[in-house]
PDB file of C-alpha atoms in Angstrom:
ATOM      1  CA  UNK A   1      61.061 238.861  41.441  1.00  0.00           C
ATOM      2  CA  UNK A   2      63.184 235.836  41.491  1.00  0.00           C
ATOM      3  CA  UNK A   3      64.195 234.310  43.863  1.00  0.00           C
ATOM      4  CA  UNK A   4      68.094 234.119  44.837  1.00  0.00           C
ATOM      5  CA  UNK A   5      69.877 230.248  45.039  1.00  0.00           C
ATOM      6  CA  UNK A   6      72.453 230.101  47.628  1.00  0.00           C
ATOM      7  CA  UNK A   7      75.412 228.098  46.025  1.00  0.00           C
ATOM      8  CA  UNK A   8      76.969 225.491  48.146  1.00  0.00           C
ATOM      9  CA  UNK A   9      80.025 226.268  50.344  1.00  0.00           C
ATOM     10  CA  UNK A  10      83.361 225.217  48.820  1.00  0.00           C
ATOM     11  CA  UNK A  11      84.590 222.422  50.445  1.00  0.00           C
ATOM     12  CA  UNK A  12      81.165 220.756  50.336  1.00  0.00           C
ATOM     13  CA  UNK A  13      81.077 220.845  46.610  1.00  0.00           C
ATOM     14  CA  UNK A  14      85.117 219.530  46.453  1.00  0.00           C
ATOM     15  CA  UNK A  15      83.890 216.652  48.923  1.00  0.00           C
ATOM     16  CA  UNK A  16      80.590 215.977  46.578  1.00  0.00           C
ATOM     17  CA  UNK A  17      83.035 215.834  43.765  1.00  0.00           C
ATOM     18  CA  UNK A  18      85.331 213.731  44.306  1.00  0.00           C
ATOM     19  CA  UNK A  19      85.627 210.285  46.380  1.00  0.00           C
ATOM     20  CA  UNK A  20      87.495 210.104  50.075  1.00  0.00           C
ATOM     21  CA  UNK A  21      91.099 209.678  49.548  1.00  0.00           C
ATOM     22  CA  UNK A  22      90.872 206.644  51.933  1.00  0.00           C
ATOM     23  CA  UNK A  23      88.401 205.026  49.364  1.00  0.00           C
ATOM     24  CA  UNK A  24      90.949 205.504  46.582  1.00  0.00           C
ATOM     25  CA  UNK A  25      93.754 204.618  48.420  1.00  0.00           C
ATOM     26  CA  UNK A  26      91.613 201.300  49.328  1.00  0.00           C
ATOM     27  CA  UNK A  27      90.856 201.075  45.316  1.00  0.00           C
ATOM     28  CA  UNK A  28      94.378 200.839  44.272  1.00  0.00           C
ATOM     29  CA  UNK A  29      95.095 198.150  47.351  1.00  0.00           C
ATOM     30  CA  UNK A  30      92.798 196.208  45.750  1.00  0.00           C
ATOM     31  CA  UNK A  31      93.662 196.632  42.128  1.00  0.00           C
ATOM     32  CA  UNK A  32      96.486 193.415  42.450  1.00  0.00           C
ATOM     33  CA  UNK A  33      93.882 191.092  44.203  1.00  0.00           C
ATOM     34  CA  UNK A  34      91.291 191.812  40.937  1.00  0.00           C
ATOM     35  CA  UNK A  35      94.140 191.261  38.356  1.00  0.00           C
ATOM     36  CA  UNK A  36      95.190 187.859  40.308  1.00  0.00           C
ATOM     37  CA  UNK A  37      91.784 186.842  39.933  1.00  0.00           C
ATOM     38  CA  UNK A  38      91.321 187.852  36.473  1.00  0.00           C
ATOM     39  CA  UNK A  39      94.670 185.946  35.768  1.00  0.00           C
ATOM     40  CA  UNK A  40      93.503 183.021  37.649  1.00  0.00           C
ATOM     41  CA  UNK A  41      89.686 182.818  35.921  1.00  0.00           C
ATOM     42  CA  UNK A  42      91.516 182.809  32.208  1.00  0.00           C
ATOM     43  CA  UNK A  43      93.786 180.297  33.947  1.00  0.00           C
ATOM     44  CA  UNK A  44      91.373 178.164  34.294  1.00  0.00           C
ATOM     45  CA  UNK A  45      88.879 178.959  31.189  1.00  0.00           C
ATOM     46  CA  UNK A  46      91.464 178.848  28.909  1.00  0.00           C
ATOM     47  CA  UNK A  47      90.599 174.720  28.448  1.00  0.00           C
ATOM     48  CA  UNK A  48      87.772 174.851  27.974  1.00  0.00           C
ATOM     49  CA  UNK A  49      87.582 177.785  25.463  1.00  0.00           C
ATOM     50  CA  UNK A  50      90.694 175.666  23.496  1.00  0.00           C
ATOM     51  CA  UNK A  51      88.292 172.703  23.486  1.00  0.00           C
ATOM     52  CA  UNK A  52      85.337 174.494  22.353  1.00  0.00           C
ATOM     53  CA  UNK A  53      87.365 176.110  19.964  1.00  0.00           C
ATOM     54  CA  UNK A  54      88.997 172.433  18.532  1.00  0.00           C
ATOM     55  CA  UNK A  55      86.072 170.721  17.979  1.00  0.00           C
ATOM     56  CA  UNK A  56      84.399 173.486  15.833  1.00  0.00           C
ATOM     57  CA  UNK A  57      87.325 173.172  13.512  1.00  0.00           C
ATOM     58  CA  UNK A  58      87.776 171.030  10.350  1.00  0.00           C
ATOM     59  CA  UNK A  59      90.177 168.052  10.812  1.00  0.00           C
ATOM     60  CA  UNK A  60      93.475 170.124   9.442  1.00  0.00           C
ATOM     61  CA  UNK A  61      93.324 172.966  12.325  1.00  0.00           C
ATOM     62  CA  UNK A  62      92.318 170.894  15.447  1.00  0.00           C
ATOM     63  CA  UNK A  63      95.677 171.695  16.728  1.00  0.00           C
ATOM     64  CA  UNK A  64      96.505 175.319  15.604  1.00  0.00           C
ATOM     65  CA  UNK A  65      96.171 176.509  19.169  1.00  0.00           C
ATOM     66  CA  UNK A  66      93.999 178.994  18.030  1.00  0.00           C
ATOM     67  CA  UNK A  67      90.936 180.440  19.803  1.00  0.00           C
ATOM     68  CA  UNK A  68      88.788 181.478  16.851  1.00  0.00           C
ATOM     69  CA  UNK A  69      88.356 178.885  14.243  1.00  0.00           C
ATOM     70  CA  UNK A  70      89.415 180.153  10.534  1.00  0.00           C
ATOM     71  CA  UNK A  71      86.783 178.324   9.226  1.00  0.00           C
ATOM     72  CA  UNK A  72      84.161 176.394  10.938  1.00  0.00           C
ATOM     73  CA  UNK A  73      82.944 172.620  11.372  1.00  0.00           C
ATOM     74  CA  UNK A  74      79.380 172.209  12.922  1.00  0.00           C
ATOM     75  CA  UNK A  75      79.344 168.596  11.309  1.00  0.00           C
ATOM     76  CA  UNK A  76      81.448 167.057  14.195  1.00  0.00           C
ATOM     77  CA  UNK A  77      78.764 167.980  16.411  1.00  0.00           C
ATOM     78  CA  UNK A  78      76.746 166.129  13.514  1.00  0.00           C
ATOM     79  CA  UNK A  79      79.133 163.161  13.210  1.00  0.00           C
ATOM     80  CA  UNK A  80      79.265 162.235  17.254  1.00  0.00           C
ATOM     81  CA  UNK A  81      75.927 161.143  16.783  1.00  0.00           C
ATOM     82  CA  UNK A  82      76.219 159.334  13.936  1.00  0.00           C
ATOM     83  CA  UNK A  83      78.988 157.005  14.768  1.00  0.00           C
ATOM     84  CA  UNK A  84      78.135 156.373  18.413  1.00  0.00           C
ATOM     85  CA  UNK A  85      74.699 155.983  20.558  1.00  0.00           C
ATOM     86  CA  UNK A  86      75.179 159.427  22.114  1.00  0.00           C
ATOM     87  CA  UNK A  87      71.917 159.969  23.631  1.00  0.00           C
ATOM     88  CA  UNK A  88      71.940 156.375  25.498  1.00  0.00           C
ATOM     89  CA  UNK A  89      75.395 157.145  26.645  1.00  0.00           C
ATOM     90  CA  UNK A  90      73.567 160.816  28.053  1.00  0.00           C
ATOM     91  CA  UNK A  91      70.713 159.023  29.370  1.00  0.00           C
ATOM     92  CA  UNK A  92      73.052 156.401  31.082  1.00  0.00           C
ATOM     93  CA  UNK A  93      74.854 159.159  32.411  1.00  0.00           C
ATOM     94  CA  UNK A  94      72.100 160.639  33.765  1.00  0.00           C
ATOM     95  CA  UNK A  95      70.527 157.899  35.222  1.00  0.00           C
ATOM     96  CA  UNK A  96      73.789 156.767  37.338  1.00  0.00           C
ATOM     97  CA  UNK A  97      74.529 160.365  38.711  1.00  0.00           C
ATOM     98  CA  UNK A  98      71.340 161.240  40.232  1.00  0.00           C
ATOM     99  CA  UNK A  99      70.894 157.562  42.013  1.00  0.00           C
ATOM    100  CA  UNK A 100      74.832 158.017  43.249  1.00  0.00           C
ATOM    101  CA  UNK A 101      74.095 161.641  44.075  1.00  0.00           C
ATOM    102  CA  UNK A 102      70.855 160.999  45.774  1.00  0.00           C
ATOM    103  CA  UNK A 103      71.966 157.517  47.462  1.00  0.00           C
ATOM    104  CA  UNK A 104      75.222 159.325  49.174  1.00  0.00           C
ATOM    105  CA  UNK A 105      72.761 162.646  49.933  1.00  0.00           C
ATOM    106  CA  UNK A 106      70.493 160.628  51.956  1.00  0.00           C
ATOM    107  CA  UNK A 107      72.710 157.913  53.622  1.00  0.00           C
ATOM    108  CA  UNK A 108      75.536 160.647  54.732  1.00  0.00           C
ATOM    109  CA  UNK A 109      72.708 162.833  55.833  1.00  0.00           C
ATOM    110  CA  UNK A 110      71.141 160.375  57.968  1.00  0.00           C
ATOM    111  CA  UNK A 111      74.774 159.819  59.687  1.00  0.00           C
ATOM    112  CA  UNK A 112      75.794 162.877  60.058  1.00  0.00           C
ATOM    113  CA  UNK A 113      72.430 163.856  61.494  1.00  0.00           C
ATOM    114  CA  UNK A 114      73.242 160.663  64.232  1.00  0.00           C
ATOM    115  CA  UNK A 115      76.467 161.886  65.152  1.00  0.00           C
ATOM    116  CA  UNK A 116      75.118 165.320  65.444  1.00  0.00           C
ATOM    117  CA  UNK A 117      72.687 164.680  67.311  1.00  0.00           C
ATOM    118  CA  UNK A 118      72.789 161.862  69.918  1.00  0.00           C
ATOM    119  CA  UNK A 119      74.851 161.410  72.481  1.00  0.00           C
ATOM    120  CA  UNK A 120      76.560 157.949  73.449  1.00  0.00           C
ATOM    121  CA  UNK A 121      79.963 156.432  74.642  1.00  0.00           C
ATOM    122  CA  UNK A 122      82.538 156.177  71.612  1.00  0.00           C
ATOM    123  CA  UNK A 123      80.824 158.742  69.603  1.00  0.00           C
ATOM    124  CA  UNK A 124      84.289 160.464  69.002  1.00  0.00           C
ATOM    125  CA  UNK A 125      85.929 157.142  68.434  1.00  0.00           C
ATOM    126  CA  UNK A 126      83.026 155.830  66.003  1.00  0.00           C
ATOM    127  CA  UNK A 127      83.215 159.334  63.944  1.00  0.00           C
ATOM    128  CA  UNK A 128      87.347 159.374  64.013  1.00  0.00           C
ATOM    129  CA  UNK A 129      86.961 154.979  62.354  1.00  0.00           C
ATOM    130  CA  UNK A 130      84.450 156.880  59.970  1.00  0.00           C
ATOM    131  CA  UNK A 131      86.722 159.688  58.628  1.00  0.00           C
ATOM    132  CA  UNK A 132      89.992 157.155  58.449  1.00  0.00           C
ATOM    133  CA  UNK A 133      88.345 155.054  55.552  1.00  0.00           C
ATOM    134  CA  UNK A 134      89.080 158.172  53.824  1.00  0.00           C
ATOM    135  CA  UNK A 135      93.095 157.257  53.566  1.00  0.00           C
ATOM    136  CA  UNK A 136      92.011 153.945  52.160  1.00  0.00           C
ATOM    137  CA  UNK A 137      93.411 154.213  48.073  1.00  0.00           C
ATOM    138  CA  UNK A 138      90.577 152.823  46.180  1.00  0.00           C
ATOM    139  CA  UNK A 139      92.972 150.658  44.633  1.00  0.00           C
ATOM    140  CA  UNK A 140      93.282 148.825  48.152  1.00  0.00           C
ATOM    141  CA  UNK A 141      89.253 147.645  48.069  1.00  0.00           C
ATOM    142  CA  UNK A 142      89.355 148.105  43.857  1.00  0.00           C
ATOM    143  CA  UNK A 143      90.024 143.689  43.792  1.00  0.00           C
ATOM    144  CA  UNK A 144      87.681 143.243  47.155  1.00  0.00           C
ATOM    145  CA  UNK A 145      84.227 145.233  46.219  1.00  0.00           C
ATOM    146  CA  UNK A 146      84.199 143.581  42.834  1.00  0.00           C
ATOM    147  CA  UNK A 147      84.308 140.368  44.315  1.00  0.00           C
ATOM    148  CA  UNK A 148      81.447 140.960  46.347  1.00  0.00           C
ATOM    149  CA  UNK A 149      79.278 142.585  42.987  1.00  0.00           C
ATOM    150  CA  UNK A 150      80.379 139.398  41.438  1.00  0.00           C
ATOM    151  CA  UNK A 151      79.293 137.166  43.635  1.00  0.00           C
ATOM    152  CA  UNK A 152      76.512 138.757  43.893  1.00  0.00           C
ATOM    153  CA  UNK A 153      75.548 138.822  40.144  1.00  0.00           C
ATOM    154  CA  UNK A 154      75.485 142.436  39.689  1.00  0.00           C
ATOM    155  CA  UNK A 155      79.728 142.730  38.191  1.00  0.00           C
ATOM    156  CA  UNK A 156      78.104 143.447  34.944  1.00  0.00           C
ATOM    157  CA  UNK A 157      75.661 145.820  35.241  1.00  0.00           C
ATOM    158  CA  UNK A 158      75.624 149.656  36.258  1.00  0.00           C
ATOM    159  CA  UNK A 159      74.198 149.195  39.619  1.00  0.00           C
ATOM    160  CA  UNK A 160      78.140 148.906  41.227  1.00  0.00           C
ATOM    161  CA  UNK A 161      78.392 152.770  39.798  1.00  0.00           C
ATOM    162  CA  UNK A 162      76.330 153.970  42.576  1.00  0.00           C
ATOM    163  CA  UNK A 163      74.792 151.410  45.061  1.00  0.00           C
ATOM    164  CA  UNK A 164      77.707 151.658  47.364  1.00  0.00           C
ATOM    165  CA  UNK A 165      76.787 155.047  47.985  1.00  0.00           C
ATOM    166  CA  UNK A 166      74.042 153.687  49.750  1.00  0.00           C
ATOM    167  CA  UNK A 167      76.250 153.452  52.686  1.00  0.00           C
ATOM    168  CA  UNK A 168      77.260 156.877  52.599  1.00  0.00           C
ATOM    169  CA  UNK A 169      80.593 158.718  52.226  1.00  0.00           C
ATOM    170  CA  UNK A 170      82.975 159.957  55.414  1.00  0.00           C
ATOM    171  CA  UNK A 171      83.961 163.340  53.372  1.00  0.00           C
ATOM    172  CA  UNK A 172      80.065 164.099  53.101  1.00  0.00           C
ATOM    173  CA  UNK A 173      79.374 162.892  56.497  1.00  0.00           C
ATOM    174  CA  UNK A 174      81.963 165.368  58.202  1.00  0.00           C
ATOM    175  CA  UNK A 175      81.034 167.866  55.939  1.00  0.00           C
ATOM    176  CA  UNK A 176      77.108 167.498  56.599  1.00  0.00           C
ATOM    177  CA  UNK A 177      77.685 166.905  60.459  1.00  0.00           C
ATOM    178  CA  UNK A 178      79.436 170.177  61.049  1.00  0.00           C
ATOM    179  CA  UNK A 179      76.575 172.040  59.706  1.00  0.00           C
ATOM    180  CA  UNK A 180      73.965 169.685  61.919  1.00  0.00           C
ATOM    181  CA  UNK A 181      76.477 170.876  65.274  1.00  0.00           C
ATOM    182  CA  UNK A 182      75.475 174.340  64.072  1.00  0.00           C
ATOM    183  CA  UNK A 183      71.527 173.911  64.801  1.00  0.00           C
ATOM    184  CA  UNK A 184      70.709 175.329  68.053  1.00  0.00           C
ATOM    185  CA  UNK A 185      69.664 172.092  70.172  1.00  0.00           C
ATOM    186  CA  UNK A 186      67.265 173.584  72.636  1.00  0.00           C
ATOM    187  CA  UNK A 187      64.967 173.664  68.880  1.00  0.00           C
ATOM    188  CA  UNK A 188      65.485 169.832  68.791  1.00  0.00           C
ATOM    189  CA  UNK A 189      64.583 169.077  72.483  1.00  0.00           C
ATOM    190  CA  UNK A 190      61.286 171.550  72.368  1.00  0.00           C
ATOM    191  CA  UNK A 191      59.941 169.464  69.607  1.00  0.00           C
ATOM    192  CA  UNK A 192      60.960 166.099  71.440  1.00  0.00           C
ATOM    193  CA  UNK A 193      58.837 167.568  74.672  1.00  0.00           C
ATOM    194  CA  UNK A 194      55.853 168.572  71.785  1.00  0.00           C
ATOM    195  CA  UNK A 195      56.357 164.849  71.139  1.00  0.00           C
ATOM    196  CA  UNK A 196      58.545 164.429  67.553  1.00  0.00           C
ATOM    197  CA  UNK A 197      60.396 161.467  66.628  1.00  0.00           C
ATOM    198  CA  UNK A 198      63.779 161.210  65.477  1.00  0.00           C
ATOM    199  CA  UNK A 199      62.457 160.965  62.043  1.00  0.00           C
ATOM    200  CA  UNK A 200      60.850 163.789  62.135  1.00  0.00           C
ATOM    201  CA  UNK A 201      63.667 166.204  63.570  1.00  0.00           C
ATOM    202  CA  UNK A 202      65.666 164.563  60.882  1.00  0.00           C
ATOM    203  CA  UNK A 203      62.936 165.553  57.995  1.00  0.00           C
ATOM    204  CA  UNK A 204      61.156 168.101  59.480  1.00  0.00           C
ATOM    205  CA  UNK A 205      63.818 170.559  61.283  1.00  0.00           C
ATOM    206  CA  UNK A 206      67.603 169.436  60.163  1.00  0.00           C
ATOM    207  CA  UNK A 207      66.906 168.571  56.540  1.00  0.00           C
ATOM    208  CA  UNK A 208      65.008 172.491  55.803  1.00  0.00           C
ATOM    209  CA  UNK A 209      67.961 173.995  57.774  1.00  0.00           C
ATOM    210  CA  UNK A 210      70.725 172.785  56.176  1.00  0.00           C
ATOM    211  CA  UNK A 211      69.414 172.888  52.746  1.00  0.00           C
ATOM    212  CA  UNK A 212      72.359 174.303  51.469  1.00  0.00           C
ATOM    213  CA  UNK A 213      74.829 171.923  52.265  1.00  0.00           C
ATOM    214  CA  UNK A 214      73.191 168.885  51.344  1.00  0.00           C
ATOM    215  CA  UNK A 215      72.476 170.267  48.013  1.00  0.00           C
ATOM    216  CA  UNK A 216      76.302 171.019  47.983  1.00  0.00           C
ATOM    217  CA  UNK A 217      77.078 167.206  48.621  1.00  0.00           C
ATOM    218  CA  UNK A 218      74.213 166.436  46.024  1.00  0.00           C
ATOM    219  CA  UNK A 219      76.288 168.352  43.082  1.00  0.00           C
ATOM    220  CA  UNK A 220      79.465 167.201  44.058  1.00  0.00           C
ATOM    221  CA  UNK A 221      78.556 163.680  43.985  1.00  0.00           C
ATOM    222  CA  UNK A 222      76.775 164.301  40.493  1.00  0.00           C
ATOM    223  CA  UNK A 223      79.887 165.470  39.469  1.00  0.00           C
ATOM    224  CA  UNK A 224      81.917 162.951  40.627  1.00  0.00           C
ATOM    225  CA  UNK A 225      79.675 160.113  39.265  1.00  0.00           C
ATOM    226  CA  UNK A 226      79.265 161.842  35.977  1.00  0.00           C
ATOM    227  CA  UNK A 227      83.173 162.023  35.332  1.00  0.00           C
ATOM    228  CA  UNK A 228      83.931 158.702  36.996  1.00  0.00           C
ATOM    229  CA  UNK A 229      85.473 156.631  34.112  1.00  0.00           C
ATOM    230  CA  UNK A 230      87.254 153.869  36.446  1.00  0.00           C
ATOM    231  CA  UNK A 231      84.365 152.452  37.851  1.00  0.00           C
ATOM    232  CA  UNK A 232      82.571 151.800  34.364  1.00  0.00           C
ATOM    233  CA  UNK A 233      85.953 150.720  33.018  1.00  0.00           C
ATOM    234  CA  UNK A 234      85.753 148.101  35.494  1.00  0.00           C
ATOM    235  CA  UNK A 235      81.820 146.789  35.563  1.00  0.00           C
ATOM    236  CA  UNK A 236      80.777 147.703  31.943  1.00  0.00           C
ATOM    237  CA  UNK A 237      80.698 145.179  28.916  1.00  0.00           C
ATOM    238  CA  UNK A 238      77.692 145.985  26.814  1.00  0.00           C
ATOM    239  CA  UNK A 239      77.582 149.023  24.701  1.00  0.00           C
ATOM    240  CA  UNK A 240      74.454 149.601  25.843  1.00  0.00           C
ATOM    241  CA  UNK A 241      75.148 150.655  29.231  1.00  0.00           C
ATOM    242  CA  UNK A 242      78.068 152.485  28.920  1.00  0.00           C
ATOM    243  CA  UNK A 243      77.615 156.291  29.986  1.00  0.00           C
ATOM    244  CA  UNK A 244      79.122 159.297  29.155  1.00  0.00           C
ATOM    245  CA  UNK A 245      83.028 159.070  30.458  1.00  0.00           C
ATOM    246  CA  UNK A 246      83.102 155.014  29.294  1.00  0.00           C
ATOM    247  CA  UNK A 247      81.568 156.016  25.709  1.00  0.00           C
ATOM    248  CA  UNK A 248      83.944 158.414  25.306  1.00  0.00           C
ATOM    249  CA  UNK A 249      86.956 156.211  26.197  1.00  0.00           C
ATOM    250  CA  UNK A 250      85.263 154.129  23.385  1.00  0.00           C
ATOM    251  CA  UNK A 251      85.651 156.965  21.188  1.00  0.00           C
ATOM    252  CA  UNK A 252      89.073 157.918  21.885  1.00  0.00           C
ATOM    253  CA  UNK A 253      90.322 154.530  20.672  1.00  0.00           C
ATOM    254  CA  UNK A 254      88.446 154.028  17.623  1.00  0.00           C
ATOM    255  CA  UNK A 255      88.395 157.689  16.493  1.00  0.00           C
ATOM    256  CA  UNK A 256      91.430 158.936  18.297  1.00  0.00           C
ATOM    257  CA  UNK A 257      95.649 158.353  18.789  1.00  0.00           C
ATOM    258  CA  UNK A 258      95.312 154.575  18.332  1.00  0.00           C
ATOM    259  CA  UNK A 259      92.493 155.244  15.667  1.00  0.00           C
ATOM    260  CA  UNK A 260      91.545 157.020  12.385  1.00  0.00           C
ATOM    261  CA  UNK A 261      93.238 160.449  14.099  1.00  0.00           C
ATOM    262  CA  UNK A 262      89.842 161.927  13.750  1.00  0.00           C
ATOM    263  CA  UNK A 263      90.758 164.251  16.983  1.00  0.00           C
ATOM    264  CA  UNK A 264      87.264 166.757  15.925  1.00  0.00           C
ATOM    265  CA  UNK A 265      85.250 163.929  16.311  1.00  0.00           C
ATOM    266  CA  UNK A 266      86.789 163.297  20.058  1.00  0.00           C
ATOM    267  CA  UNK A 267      86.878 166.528  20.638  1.00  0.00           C
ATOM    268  CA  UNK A 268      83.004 166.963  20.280  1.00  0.00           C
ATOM    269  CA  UNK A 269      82.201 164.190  22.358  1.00  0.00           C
ATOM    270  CA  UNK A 270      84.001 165.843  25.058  1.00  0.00           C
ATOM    271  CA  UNK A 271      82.427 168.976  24.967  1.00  0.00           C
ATOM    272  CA  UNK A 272      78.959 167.372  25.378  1.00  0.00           C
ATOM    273  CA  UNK A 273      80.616 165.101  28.249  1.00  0.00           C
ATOM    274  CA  UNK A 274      81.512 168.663  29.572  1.00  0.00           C
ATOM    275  CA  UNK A 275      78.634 171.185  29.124  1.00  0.00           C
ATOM    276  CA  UNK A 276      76.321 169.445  31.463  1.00  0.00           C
ATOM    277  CA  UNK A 277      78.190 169.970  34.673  1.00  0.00           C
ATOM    278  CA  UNK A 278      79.220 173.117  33.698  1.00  0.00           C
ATOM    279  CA  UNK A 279      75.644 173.642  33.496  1.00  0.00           C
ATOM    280  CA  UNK A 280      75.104 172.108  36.607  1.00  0.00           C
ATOM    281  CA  UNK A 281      77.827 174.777  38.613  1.00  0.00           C
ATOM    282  CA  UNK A 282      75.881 177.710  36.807  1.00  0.00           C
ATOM    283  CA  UNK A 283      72.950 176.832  38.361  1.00  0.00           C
ATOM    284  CA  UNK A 284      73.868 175.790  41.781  1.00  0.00           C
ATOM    285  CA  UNK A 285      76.741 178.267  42.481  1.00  0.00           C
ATOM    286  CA  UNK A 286      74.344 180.437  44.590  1.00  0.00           C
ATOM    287  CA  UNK A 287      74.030 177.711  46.862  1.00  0.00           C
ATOM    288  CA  UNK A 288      77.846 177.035  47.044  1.00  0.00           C
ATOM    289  CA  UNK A 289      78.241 180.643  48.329  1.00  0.00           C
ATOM    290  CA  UNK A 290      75.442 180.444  50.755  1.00  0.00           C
ATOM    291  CA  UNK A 291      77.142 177.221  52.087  1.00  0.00           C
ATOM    292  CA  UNK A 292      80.325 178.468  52.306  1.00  0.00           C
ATOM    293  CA  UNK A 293      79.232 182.004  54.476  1.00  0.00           C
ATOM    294  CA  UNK A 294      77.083 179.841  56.511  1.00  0.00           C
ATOM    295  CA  UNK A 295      80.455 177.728  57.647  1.00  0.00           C
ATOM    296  CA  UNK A 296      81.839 180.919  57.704  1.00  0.00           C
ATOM    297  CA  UNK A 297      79.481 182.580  59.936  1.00  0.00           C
ATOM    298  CA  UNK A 298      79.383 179.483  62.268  1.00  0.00           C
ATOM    299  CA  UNK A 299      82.967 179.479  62.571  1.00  0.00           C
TER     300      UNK A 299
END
C-alpha cells in the first residue's frame, strides 16, 4: 500500500517560491548604486583598455579610438626592446621602489610606533610639527635637498630616489600611528612587567598586529617611487641608471611628438611601465580591504 504525501499548505509554498517583498524592494534600491559603480569602474578602465588597445596596433591606427585593433602589431612589444635597454630600466625600477618602499615602511613605523606609544610633554605639539611638513610644495626644498646630495657626492646617482625615505614620511606616520592607538595597551605593559624591551613590543607585538597597514604604506610607496619621474629627471645622467618613468621620458622624445612620431613604440613602453603596479594592486587589494574595515571597526 503506498503511502500518502501530505502536500504543503498554500501560503508556505507561495513564501518558498518567491523572495520577501522587502528583499525586492531592497534589490531595486540598490540597482542605481551597482550601475554608478559599473559606470565609474569603465570610467576608470577605459585608459587603460585604450592604451592596451594603441600599442597593439600598426603605426596608421594608433589613434582610431578604437578598442579592438583591425589588425594587430605584436612587434612594438618587439621593437621597445630593441631600441632601448628595457630590462635595465625594469631592474632599475625595481631596485629603487623596494629600498624607497622598505626605507619609508620601517622609519614611519618606528615613529609612529613612538608617538603611539610613549608618553612625554609636547607629544601633541611634536606630532602636529610632523604632519605640517606635509603643506611644504616639494618645489620649496626641490633647490635645498639637491644641494645637500651634491655636496655630498651622491647628485648623480640613484641613491637621492629613495634615501630620504630613510627619515620617514608624516602621511605614513599618521596613517601607521592611528592603527598603533588601536592596540589595547594593557598587552604592551604585561609584556614590559614579563620584562620586553621597546624593541621587542615594536617587533614582536605592534609590527604582527598591524600587518595590514604597513603593508598598505609598503605598496603605496612602491607605487609612488615606481611612477616618480621628477626625482630621476633631476639626479639622473647616465643611461644606465635611468628606471622605468625616466626611460620612458627618453622614449617619448626620441620616438614620440618631438621625434620620429612612432606613437606604438611609446605606447608599448608604457604599458610595461604600467602592468607591474597593476599587478602589484591585484595582489595586495585583500589587504587594502582588511585595512580599511579595521579603521573602520576602530572608529
Amino acid at each position: 500500500m503506498a503511502t500518502p504525501t501530505l502536500a504543503p499548505p498554500e501560503d508556505v509554498r507561495a513564501a518558498g517560491s518567491t523572495a520577501p517583498p522587502g528583499r525586492r524592494r531592497r534589490g531595486w534600491r540598490r540597482l542605481p548604486f551597482w550601475a554608478g559603480l559599473t559606470a565609474a569602474s569603465v570610467l576608470f578602465l577605459y585608459p587603460f583598455l585604450w592604451l592596451l588597445s594603441a600599442s597593439l596596433k600598426p603605426r596608421s591606427q594608433v589613434f582610431d579610438n578604437a578598442l579592438f585593433p583591425r589588425t594587430f602589431a605584436w612587434g612594438n612589444f618587439v621593437s621597445i626592446w630593441q631600441v632601448a635597454p628595457v630590462l635595465t630600466w625594469l631592474f632599475n625600477s625595481v631596485v629603487v621602489a623596494l629600498a624607497a618602499a622598505a626605507a619609508v615602511t620601517v622609519s614611519s613605523a618606528l615613529v609612529a610606533f613612538g608617538f603611539a606609544y610613549f608618553r612625554f610633554p609636547g607629544r601633541n605639539v611634536l606630532f602636529g610639527l610632523v604632519l605640517a611638513t606635509m603643506m611644504l610644495p616639494t618645489a620649496v626644498t626641490m633647490i635645498p635637498v639637491y644641494l645637500i646630495w651634491n655636496t655630498a657626492g651622491l647628485a648623480t646617482t640613484q641613491v637621492p630616489l629613495w634615501a630620504a625615505n630613510l627619515f620617514g614620511s608624516a602621511f605614513y606616520i599618521f596613517l601607521l600611528r592611528q592603527f598603533f592607538l588601536g592596540l589595547p595597551r594593557d598587552m604592551f605593559e604585561a609584556a614590559r612587567i614579563d620584562g620586553a624591551s621597546y624593541w621587542t613590543l615594536f617587533w614582536r607585538i605592534a609590527v604582527p598586529l598591524c600587518r595590514p597597514a604597513l603593508i598598505v604604506t609598503f605598496v603605496f610607496e612602491l607605487k609612488a617611487s615606481w611612477s616618480d619621474l621628477l626625482k630621476p629627471l633631476i639626479y639622473l645622467r647616465d643611461p644606465e641608471l635611468f628606471t622605468m618613468p625616466r626611460g620612458l621620458k627618453a622614449i617619448s622624445d626620441q620616438f614620440g611628438q618631438s621625434g620620429e612620431q612612432q606613437w606604438e613604440i611609446v605606447l608599448a613602453g608604457s604599458v610595461l611601465t604600467t602592468l607591474p603596479m597593476v599587478l602589484v594592486f591585484f595582489l595586495a587589494q585583500r589587504h587594502f580591504v582588511h585595512g580599511i574595515a579595521t579603521q573602520g571597526r576602530k572608529g
